Amino acid sequence: MNQRSTADAEVLAWLLDDSIAIPGTGRRIGLDAVIGLVPGLGDILSGGLGLLVVARAVQRGLPTVVVARMLANVALDFAVGSIPIIGDAFDLWFKSNARNVGLLRRYGANPGASTAGQWSFFVGLLAVIGAVAIGFVWLVWSALSALLG
C-alpha cells in the first residue's frame, strides 16, 4: 500500500508539473500550467488535484508539520497561479506537486527525519505576516494622522 500510494502521487505530480517539454528551452511544464489557463475553474481543478498528493502524505502518516507545509505549497500555487499572466509564469518555477512529492519521499522513507526545516518555514512565514501586518497598521495610522492632523 505504501509503495503504491507513493508511486501514484509521483505520477500525478509528474503529470501536473513536468509532463510537457517546452521546445528549445530545456524547461518543462505540466497539466497544472495548461489547466491554469482556464480562468477560475482551471486553478480550482489543479489545486484540487494537488490535494491528492497531500492526501497520500496523510495516508502515509507523515508528521503534521510536513502535511501543513505541503498544504502551504498547494495554497501558494493556487493563490499566485490565480493571477493572470504572473501565475502562468510562476508555474514555470514553483512546482508545488513536485515539491510535495519530494517531502513525501523524504518523510515516507525516513519517518524519524528532522522536521526542523518545516518548523523554520512556518516561523519565517509568521515573521513575514507579522511584519506585513505591522507595516499595514503603521501605514493606516500615518495616513489617518496626515488626514486628521
Coordinates of C-alpha atoms in Angstrom, one line a residue:
M1 CA 0.0 0.0 0.0
N2 CA 2.7 2.5 0.9
Q3 CA 4.8 1.9 -2.2
R4 CA 1.7 2.1 -4.4
S5 CA 0.4 5.3 -2.9
T6 CA 3.8 6.9 -3.3
A7 CA 4.0 5.8 -6.9
D8 CA 0.5 7.2 -7.6
A9 CA 1.5 10.5 -6.1
E10 CA 4.7 10.6 -8.1
V11 CA 2.9 10.0 -11.4
L12 CA 0.3 12.7 -10.6
A13 CA 2.9 15.2 -9.6
W14 CA 4.8 14.5 -12.9
L15 CA 1.6 14.9 -14.9
L16 CA 0.8 18.2 -13.2
D17 CA 4.3 19.7 -13.1
D18 CA 6.7 18.2 -15.7
S19 CA 4.9 16.2 -18.3
I20 CA 5.2 18.7 -21.2
A21 CA 8.6 19.8 -22.6
I22 CA 8.8 23.4 -23.9
P23 CA 10.8 23.1 -27.2
G24 CA 14.1 24.9 -27.2
T25 CA 14.1 25.9 -23.6
G26 CA 15.1 22.9 -21.6
R27 CA 12.1 23.7 -19.3
R28 CA 9.1 21.5 -18.6
I29 CA 5.5 22.3 -17.6
G30 CA 2.7 20.1 -16.7
L31 CA -1.1 20.0 -17.0
D32 CA -1.3 22.4 -14.0
A33 CA 0.0 25.2 -16.2
V34 CA -2.3 24.2 -19.1
I35 CA -5.4 23.8 -16.9
G36 CA -4.5 27.0 -15.1
L37 CA -5.0 28.9 -18.4
V38 CA -8.8 28.5 -17.9
P39 CA -9.7 31.4 -15.6
G40 CA -11.0 30.4 -12.2
L41 CA -12.0 26.8 -12.9
G42 CA -8.6 25.7 -14.0
D43 CA -6.9 26.9 -10.8
I44 CA -9.6 25.2 -8.7
L45 CA -9.2 22.0 -10.6
S46 CA -5.4 21.9 -10.5
G47 CA -5.4 22.9 -6.8
G48 CA -7.9 20.0 -6.1
L49 CA -5.6 17.6 -7.9
G50 CA -2.6 18.8 -5.9
L51 CA -4.5 18.0 -2.7
L52 CA -4.5 14.3 -3.8
V53 CA -0.7 14.3 -3.3
V54 CA -1.2 15.8 0.2
A55 CA -3.9 13.1 0.9
R56 CA -1.2 10.4 0.2
A57 CA 1.0 12.0 2.8
V58 CA -1.8 11.9 5.3
Q59 CA -2.4 8.2 4.5
R60 CA 1.3 7.5 5.0
G61 CA 1.2 9.2 8.4
L62 CA 3.7 12.0 7.7
P63 CA 4.2 14.5 10.5
T64 CA 1.5 17.2 10.8
V65 CA 4.0 20.0 10.2
V66 CA 5.1 18.3 6.9
V67 CA 1.5 18.0 5.8
A68 CA 0.9 21.6 6.8
R69 CA 3.9 22.6 4.6
M70 CA 2.5 20.6 1.7
L71 CA -0.8 22.4 2.1
A72 CA 1.0 25.7 2.2
N73 CA 2.7 24.8 -1.1
V74 CA -0.7 24.0 -2.7
A75 CA -2.2 27.2 -1.3
L76 CA 0.7 29.3 -2.6
D77 CA 0.5 27.6 -6.1
F78 CA -3.3 28.3 -6.1
A79 CA -3.1 31.9 -4.9
V80 CA -0.3 33.0 -7.2
G81 CA -1.5 30.8 -10.0
S82 CA -4.8 32.6 -10.0
I83 CA -3.2 35.8 -11.0
P84 CA -3.4 36.2 -14.8
I85 CA 0.0 36.0 -16.6
I86 CA 2.0 36.3 -13.4
G87 CA 0.5 33.0 -12.2
D88 CA 1.4 31.3 -15.5
A89 CA 5.0 32.4 -15.2
F90 CA 5.0 31.3 -11.6
D91 CA 4.0 27.8 -12.6
L92 CA 7.3 27.5 -14.6
W93 CA 9.3 28.0 -11.4
F94 CA 7.2 26.8 -8.4
K95 CA 6.2 23.3 -8.9
S96 CA 4.2 22.6 -5.8
N97 CA 3.4 19.0 -6.6
A98 CA 7.0 18.0 -7.3
R99 CA 8.0 19.8 -4.0
N100 CA 5.3 17.9 -2.2
V101 CA 6.3 14.5 -3.7
G102 CA 9.9 15.3 -2.5
L103 CA 8.5 15.8 1.0
L104 CA 6.5 12.6 0.7
R105 CA 9.6 10.7 -0.3
R106 CA 11.8 12.2 2.4
Y107 CA 9.5 11.7 5.3
G108 CA 7.9 8.5 3.9
A109 CA 11.3 6.8 3.6
N110 CA 12.6 8.1 6.9
P111 CA 9.7 8.8 9.3
G112 CA 12.1 10.0 12.0
A113 CA 13.7 12.6 9.8
S114 CA 14.0 16.0 11.4
T115 CA 11.2 18.4 10.8
A116 CA 13.2 21.5 11.9
G117 CA 13.3 22.9 8.3
Q118 CA 9.5 22.7 8.1
W119 CA 9.1 24.4 11.5
S120 CA 11.6 27.1 10.4
F121 CA 9.5 27.7 7.3
F122 CA 6.4 28.4 9.4
V123 CA 8.3 30.6 11.9
G124 CA 9.6 32.6 8.9
L125 CA 6.1 32.8 7.4
L126 CA 4.7 34.1 10.7
A127 CA 7.5 36.7 10.8
V128 CA 6.7 37.9 7.3
I129 CA 3.0 38.0 8.1
G130 CA 3.7 39.9 11.3
A131 CA 5.9 42.4 9.5
V132 CA 3.3 43.0 6.8
A133 CA 0.6 43.5 9.5
I134 CA 2.7 45.9 11.4
G135 CA 3.5 47.8 8.2
F136 CA -0.1 48.0 7.3
V137 CA -1.1 49.3 10.7
W138 CA 1.7 51.9 10.5
L139 CA 0.6 52.9 7.0
V140 CA -3.0 53.3 8.1
W141 CA -2.0 55.2 11.2
S142 CA 0.2 57.5 9.2
A143 CA -2.5 58.2 6.6
L144 CA -5.1 58.9 9.3
S145 CA -2.7 61.2 11.1
A146 CA -1.9 63.1 7.9
L147 CA -5.6 63.5 7.1
L148 CA -6.8 64.4 10.6
G149 CA -3.7 66.2 11.8

